[in-house]
Amino acid sequence: MLDHLVEQNNFKPTMKKYGLKPEEDITFIKEMIAGPLQESKEQEWPYKGRPKEKSFLYEIVSNKKNGVDVDKFDYLARDSSYLGTMNNFDFRRFLQFARVCEVEDKDCKEGKRKTICTRDKKEDHMYDLFYIRHCLHKRACQHKVNQIIQEMIAEAFFKADGHMQIKGSGGRMFTLSTANEDMEAYTKLTDNVFEEILKSSCSELKKAREILQNIISRKIYKFVGETMRQVPIQDWESLIPSWKKGLAEGERNLTPKDFEILVIEMDYGMDDKDPIQHVHFYSKSELDKAKPMPEEKGSRIHTTCFSEQLIRVFCKEIDDESVEAAKKHFKQWLRCWLSSTLILQNIVSGNIYKFVGERKPADPIEDWEVINMDYGMKDENSKNASRIGTTCFSEQLIRVFCKKTDRKSVKAAKKHFEQWKFEKKPHLLGPEGN
């Protein structure tokens, strides 16, 4: 898009007039926004627009190191103003204390790089930046009503795709989904598309038009419920069809198509990592020496979790009876789903059932789910086999585990097991009762 704008407006002569190098500086602008254009592990310095001595310049517009950049300063101030929410982060205060220092960096060949740093006393101020961003996402950007309207607009555009033609370069025609392949066509893909569909009269756009009319008249999909995952689900896209199928199982005749599931992920900009651990601070006594804030010196009153995942369920049938049924289905599904995912979470976290003990019956017990081990042919032996070897080719173990994993319960379970192990019960211990 930047190349298209430069070409269409003939910017290169103007850039040369003011002493700029068009090819080099346009590359620099792209890299400031998107990062390295062709990154390779073999490259000592991945950027082409500016040398490594100017590495700090790449932290101004879109900071890939820690997310502290003017893009964030801008939209936090703008969105907070329009939404009427408090913005405790003062970018002017940050700029007042910002300094460029040379810091240690294991990713650099020389082991050092220049970066933008701030005063050590501004740690809380830096946390405000990411906390306010999180609040805006939770209260506005990813609010449930905002999210479902976005989803409905996307659904309408999907149904309109193929029935709307956008003229691109050379007179070629593109659809809504292919317009991004041609920048001239892409520049015409504005908010006006919404109005064009809404005011259309052709039958091909009827379904798309109805969805947008429902949005305008506030007939949006109804929120059913949400759940927060303690352990984020990674491959959730592939699970949504099975979730919808599980939600549709119930008393009322609801189908998987009647549900919309959105997975919302919110964090401090670096997944589950603390971005402030990637910010360098300098002290009043050492203005040119900066390093990450040590945990023992930082404030203890901070969050220890930097990401969360919400699963939101909506019902496309908006009549009261269907919505109430969907809420009931959601509660049933949640109970069933949580019980199974809780077991999986325990496995992942290592919180498994505790081994109590095992015993070996004298003779194998039939019709019992225990551990059977043999040489592949139960207790059968070959007459021609060597006599210098084992004379028994199968064994059966009874293993006992305790589902309660606290030490007190496990200790009691082991005591119970020892008592049970020596009880002579033929149906458990075999015919000899050993």
XYZ file of C-alpha atoms in Angstrom:
434
model
C 0.000 0.000 0.000
C 2.861 2.408 0.803
C 4.458 1.718 -2.591
C 1.092 2.387 -4.264
C 0.664 5.726 -2.445
C 4.213 6.837 -3.319
C 3.720 5.935 -6.976
C 0.223 7.430 -7.339
C 1.240 10.727 -5.721
C 4.704 10.863 -7.322
C 6.451 11.358 -3.969
C 9.983 10.335 -4.981
C 10.980 13.661 -6.638
C 9.721 15.513 -3.546
C 11.712 13.202 -1.265
C 14.880 13.832 -3.285
C 14.210 17.569 -3.156
C 14.445 17.476 0.648
C 17.592 15.351 0.731
C 15.979 11.975 1.326
C 16.974 8.739 -0.383
C 13.673 7.295 -1.688
C 14.624 3.611 -1.925
C 16.446 3.514 1.402
C 13.970 5.685 3.319
C 10.856 3.947 1.969
C 12.375 0.642 3.099
C 13.058 2.247 6.492
C 9.411 3.352 6.803
C 8.206 -0.167 5.979
C 10.599 -1.699 8.524
C 9.511 0.727 11.234
C 5.949 -0.509 10.780
C 6.356 -4.212 10.001
C 9.828 -5.114 11.270
C 12.495 -6.855 9.150
C 11.193 -7.467 5.620
C 13.456 -10.469 4.953
C 14.710 -11.838 8.238
C 17.312 -14.612 8.278
C 19.247 -16.257 11.101
C 22.450 -15.852 9.108
C 22.069 -12.065 8.948
C 24.069 -10.089 11.475
C 21.652 -7.126 11.187
C 18.188 -7.892 9.703
C 17.257 -4.298 8.791
C 18.245 -2.513 5.560
C 16.829 0.975 6.087
C 19.204 1.960 8.896
C 22.472 0.514 10.295
C 22.635 -1.313 13.640
C 24.055 1.830 15.299
C 20.560 3.292 14.857
C 18.708 0.252 16.245
C 16.727 2.405 18.694
C 14.902 4.092 15.785
C 12.997 0.855 15.171
C 11.450 1.128 18.656
C 9.597 4.395 17.968
C 6.645 3.486 15.713
C 6.115 -0.246 16.314
C 8.353 -1.600 19.056
C 8.884 -5.345 18.535
C 11.013 -5.624 21.701
C 8.487 -4.608 24.373
C 5.525 -2.837 22.754
C 6.306 0.646 24.140
C 5.784 2.851 21.072
C 4.031 5.991 19.822
C 1.371 3.918 18.050
C 0.191 2.725 21.460
C 0.479 6.232 22.959
C -1.730 7.566 20.155
C -4.612 5.076 20.203
C -4.760 4.921 24.017
C -5.167 8.708 24.206
C -7.684 8.757 21.327
C -9.807 5.794 22.443
C -9.844 6.865 26.096
C -11.000 10.329 25.045
C -13.835 9.042 22.843
C -14.945 6.424 25.371
C -14.753 8.790 28.327
C -12.428 6.503 30.304
C -9.441 7.501 32.404
C -5.979 7.345 30.832
C -3.368 7.320 33.590
C -0.452 7.010 31.199
C 1.141 10.364 30.349
C 3.261 9.990 27.206
C 4.785 13.441 27.806
C 6.156 12.192 31.111
C 7.640 9.176 29.348
C 9.300 11.353 26.684
C 10.754 13.557 29.419
C 12.673 10.611 30.907
C 13.415 8.688 27.681
C 17.115 8.151 26.924
C 19.055 6.082 24.410
C 21.490 3.752 26.172
C 23.701 0.897 25.065
C 22.523 -2.316 26.714
C 23.474 -5.973 26.699
C 21.680 -8.121 24.132
C 22.490 -11.801 23.645
C 20.751 -11.755 20.236
C 23.330 -9.333 18.820
C 26.688 -10.590 17.595
C 28.543 -7.875 19.507
C 26.410 -8.562 22.583
C 25.180 -4.961 22.758
C 22.622 -2.699 21.095
C 21.202 0.792 21.529
C 17.693 1.006 22.934
C 15.241 3.560 24.341
C 15.254 3.430 28.156
C 13.420 5.191 30.985
C 14.044 6.020 34.654
C 13.828 3.242 37.235
C 11.245 5.217 39.216
C 8.841 5.014 36.235
C 8.232 1.249 36.479
C 4.655 1.688 37.769
C 4.036 4.255 35.043
C 5.063 1.708 32.411
C 2.697 -0.907 33.862
C -0.090 1.694 33.555
C 0.489 1.740 29.791
C -0.245 -1.971 29.400
C -2.979 -2.094 32.035
C -4.916 0.705 30.296
C -4.517 -1.098 26.977
C -5.907 -4.272 28.563
C -8.854 -2.343 30.055
C -9.709 -0.776 26.688
C -9.670 -4.164 25.004
C -11.857 -5.686 27.711
C -14.369 -2.833 27.986
C -14.553 -1.739 24.350
C -12.443 -3.376 21.627
C -13.380 -6.915 22.647
C -16.673 -6.214 24.399
C -19.169 -8.988 23.656
C -21.560 -6.710 21.709
C -18.727 -5.215 19.681
C -17.359 -8.675 18.934
C -20.625 -10.197 17.743
C -21.412 -7.179 15.528
C -17.977 -7.587 13.924
C -18.764 -11.254 13.370
C -22.147 -10.441 11.791
C -20.576 -7.853 9.472
C -17.960 -10.417 8.418
C -20.760 -12.932 7.780
C -22.648 -10.395 5.642
C -19.523 -9.572 3.625
C -18.871 -13.285 3.124
C -22.382 -13.756 1.711
C -21.913 -10.684 -0.503
C -18.536 -11.857 -1.794
C -18.764 -12.767 -5.445
C -21.796 -10.547 -5.986
C -19.908 -7.237 -5.649
C -17.285 -6.181 -8.182
C -14.522 -3.672 -7.421
C -12.510 -2.155 -10.267
C -8.735 -2.324 -9.879
C -5.681 -1.418 -11.945
C -5.859 -2.121 -15.667
C -9.638 -2.377 -15.499
C -9.506 -5.757 -13.754
C -12.415 -6.639 -11.475
C -12.064 -8.016 -7.950
C -14.384 -9.321 -5.239
C -14.418 -8.279 -1.576
C -12.107 -11.158 -0.644
C -9.615 -10.595 -3.478
C -9.463 -6.774 -3.475
C -6.353 -6.852 -1.262
C -4.438 -8.400 -4.175
C -4.589 -5.094 -6.064
C -3.874 -1.835 -4.233
C -6.039 0.319 -6.483
C -9.014 -1.940 -5.765
C -8.062 -2.143 -2.093
C -8.198 1.651 -1.688
C -11.864 1.483 -2.732
C -12.672 -1.059 -0.024
C -13.938 1.541 2.478
C -16.777 1.696 5.015
C -18.984 2.621 2.074
C -19.243 -1.121 1.240
C -21.554 -1.480 4.254
C -23.881 1.202 2.863
C -23.783 -0.233 -0.661
C -24.992 -3.633 0.549
C -27.605 -2.063 2.828
C -29.061 0.085 0.026
C -28.870 -2.599 -2.654
C -31.981 -4.169 -4.188
C -30.599 -7.187 -6.084
C -31.682 -10.647 -4.945
C -28.081 -11.936 -4.768
C -27.373 -9.601 -1.844
C -30.619 -10.364 0.011
C -29.065 -12.506 2.784
C -26.188 -10.082 3.319
C -28.629 -7.155 3.352
C -30.836 -8.861 5.972
C -27.857 -9.384 8.310
C -26.852 -5.715 8.087
C -30.470 -4.610 8.598
C -30.585 -6.770 11.736
C -27.470 -4.996 13.012
C -29.008 -1.569 12.372
C -32.246 -2.576 14.141
C -30.270 -4.169 16.999
C -31.455 -7.694 16.232
C -28.033 -9.120 16.953
C -27.137 -12.638 18.045
C -27.887 -13.109 21.737
C -25.123 -13.649 24.274
C -25.564 -17.013 26.013
C -22.556 -17.239 28.305
C -18.786 -17.310 28.566
C -16.058 -19.215 30.354
C -12.459 -18.287 31.093
C -9.755 -20.860 30.519
C -7.124 -21.155 33.260
C -4.889 -23.013 30.801
C -5.305 -21.433 27.317
C -6.377 -23.785 24.527
C -3.925 -23.549 21.639
C -5.630 -25.262 18.688
C -9.122 -23.952 19.452
C -10.125 -23.321 15.810
C -10.320 -27.059 15.117
C -12.405 -27.641 18.270
C -15.228 -25.179 17.517
C -17.300 -27.614 15.349
C -17.313 -30.220 18.147
C -18.172 -27.514 20.717
C -21.158 -26.412 18.610
C -22.279 -30.019 18.309
C -22.078 -30.431 22.090
C -24.044 -27.217 22.637
C -26.827 -28.394 20.319
C -27.457 -31.516 22.416
C -30.431 -30.827 24.652
C -34.184 -30.728 24.990
C -34.999 -28.039 22.414
C -34.383 -28.591 18.730
C -31.291 -26.374 18.381
C -28.670 -27.217 15.763
C -24.911 -26.498 15.687
C -25.620 -23.776 13.095
C -27.694 -21.896 15.688
C -24.584 -21.188 17.778
C -21.697 -18.802 17.263
C -18.543 -19.321 19.345
C -15.870 -16.641 19.692
C -12.553 -17.214 21.438
C -11.183 -13.973 22.871
C -7.513 -13.665 23.798
C -6.350 -10.648 25.775
C -2.854 -9.971 27.042
C -0.250 -7.281 27.685
C 0.972 -7.473 24.089
C 3.487 -10.318 24.495
C 1.275 -13.381 24.998
C 1.806 -14.601 28.584
C 5.063 -12.670 29.111
C 5.593 -9.529 31.180
C 6.551 -6.748 28.701
C 8.157 -4.658 31.454
C 10.818 -7.355 31.841
C 11.939 -6.303 28.340
C 12.124 -2.589 29.203
C 15.500 -1.191 30.284
C 15.737 1.283 33.168
C 18.523 3.652 34.177
C 19.106 5.238 37.580
C 19.740 8.840 38.556
C 23.303 7.997 39.579
C 24.108 6.096 36.357
C 22.408 7.831 33.450
C 24.203 5.869 30.725
C 23.820 2.390 32.234
C 20.481 0.652 31.811
C 19.219 -2.857 32.492
C 15.916 -4.689 33.074
C 14.300 -4.087 36.457
C 15.379 -6.845 38.916
C 12.395 -8.581 40.517
C 13.623 -7.848 44.038
C 13.737 -4.095 43.289
C 10.457 -3.846 41.421
C 7.082 -3.334 43.033
C 5.515 -6.500 44.442
C 1.992 -5.180 43.788
C 1.729 -6.252 40.160
C -0.092 -8.962 38.264
C 1.666 -12.277 37.791
C -0.525 -13.349 34.862
C -0.354 -11.406 31.607
C -2.858 -13.164 29.361
C -6.350 -14.624 29.499
C -8.622 -16.531 27.164
C -12.420 -16.268 27.060
C -14.798 -18.568 25.190
C -18.039 -16.738 24.384
C -21.173 -18.440 23.096
C -23.965 -16.673 21.171
C -27.315 -17.906 19.858
C -28.372 -16.879 16.349
C -32.042 -17.551 17.149
C -33.031 -14.397 19.033
C -36.535 -15.306 20.273
C -36.825 -15.598 24.070
C -37.636 -19.307 24.070
C -34.606 -20.229 21.955
C -32.269 -18.006 23.983
C -33.418 -19.540 27.285
C -32.974 -23.027 25.838
C -29.519 -22.075 24.542
C -28.512 -20.828 27.999
C -29.647 -24.127 29.491
C -27.706 -26.046 26.839
C -24.648 -23.896 27.571
C -24.731 -24.697 31.291
C -25.059 -28.428 30.591
C -22.267 -28.323 28.020
C -20.029 -26.308 30.320
C -20.390 -28.791 33.184
C -19.588 -31.720 30.903
C -16.780 -29.917 29.102
C -15.154 -28.520 32.230
C -14.982 -31.924 33.882
C -13.101 -33.359 30.885
C -10.826 -30.345 30.380
C -10.047 -30.219 34.105
C -8.631 -33.736 33.873
C -6.537 -32.708 30.853
C -5.290 -29.608 32.678
C -4.262 -31.756 35.651
C -2.304 -34.017 33.308
C -0.554 -31.042 31.685
C 0.299 -29.503 35.072
C 1.489 -32.852 36.475
C -1.309 -32.987 39.050
C -2.056 -36.665 38.349
C -3.562 -39.354 40.578
C -1.025 -40.554 43.146
C 0.301 -44.108 43.043
C -0.553 -45.950 46.267
C 0.741 -49.464 45.653
C 0.393 -52.654 43.652
C 0.010 -56.357 44.288
C 0.405 -59.506 42.255
C -2.335 -62.190 42.550
C -1.206 -65.823 42.758
C -3.421 -66.762 39.811
C -4.790 -64.350 37.184
C -8.232 -62.938 37.946
C -10.652 -63.044 35.029
C -13.152 -60.276 34.173
C -11.161 -57.588 35.972
C -9.537 -54.422 34.612
C -5.981 -54.846 35.838
C -2.528 -54.850 34.260
C -1.731 -57.990 32.261
C 1.770 -58.583 30.896
C 2.995 -61.630 28.987
C 5.202 -62.772 26.123
C 2.401 -62.296 23.617
C 0.876 -65.792 24.055
C -0.476 -65.573 27.580
C 1.044 -68.455 29.619
C 1.854 -70.737 26.701
C 5.396 -72.104 26.381
C 7.145 -73.847 23.532
C 8.296 -77.433 24.074
C 11.400 -76.783 21.982
C 12.426 -73.649 23.921
C 15.649 -73.591 25.904
C 15.387 -74.803 29.476
C 17.726 -72.014 30.570
C 15.135 -69.241 30.839
C 11.961 -68.118 32.552
C 9.304 -70.719 33.332
C 6.415 -68.214 33.644
C 5.362 -66.107 30.703
C 2.568 -63.923 32.082
C 1.776 -61.921 35.180
C -1.048 -59.792 36.468
C -0.715 -56.628 38.579
C -3.380 -54.791 40.534
C -2.374 -51.117 40.833
C -4.139 -48.699 43.156
C -4.161 -44.903 42.747
C -5.651 -42.145 44.895
C -7.585 -39.404 43.093
C -7.044 -37.008 45.989
C -3.509 -35.700 45.547
C -2.884 -33.944 48.871
C -0.280 -35.590 51.137
C -2.706 -36.417 53.945
C -5.112 -38.273 51.639
C -2.313 -40.136 49.856
C -0.777 -41.219 53.180
C -4.170 -42.502 54.390
C -4.751 -44.282 51.069
C -1.421 -46.083 51.357
C -2.362 -47.219 54.870
C -5.725 -48.497 53.602
C -3.955 -50.277 50.764
C -1.584 -52.094 53.119
C -4.547 -53.304 55.187
C -6.475 -54.367 52.097
C -3.466 -56.079 50.509
C -3.238 -58.702 53.281
C -6.944 -59.441 53.518
C -7.784 -62.949 52.298
C -10.576 -62.413 49.804
C -10.702 -65.212 47.196
C -12.493 -63.097 44.595
C -9.699 -60.521 44.797
C -6.612 -62.508 45.705
C -7.042 -65.697 43.693
C -7.967 -69.231 44.802
C -4.996 -69.585 47.133
C -5.785 -66.327 48.917
C -2.141 -65.178 49.003
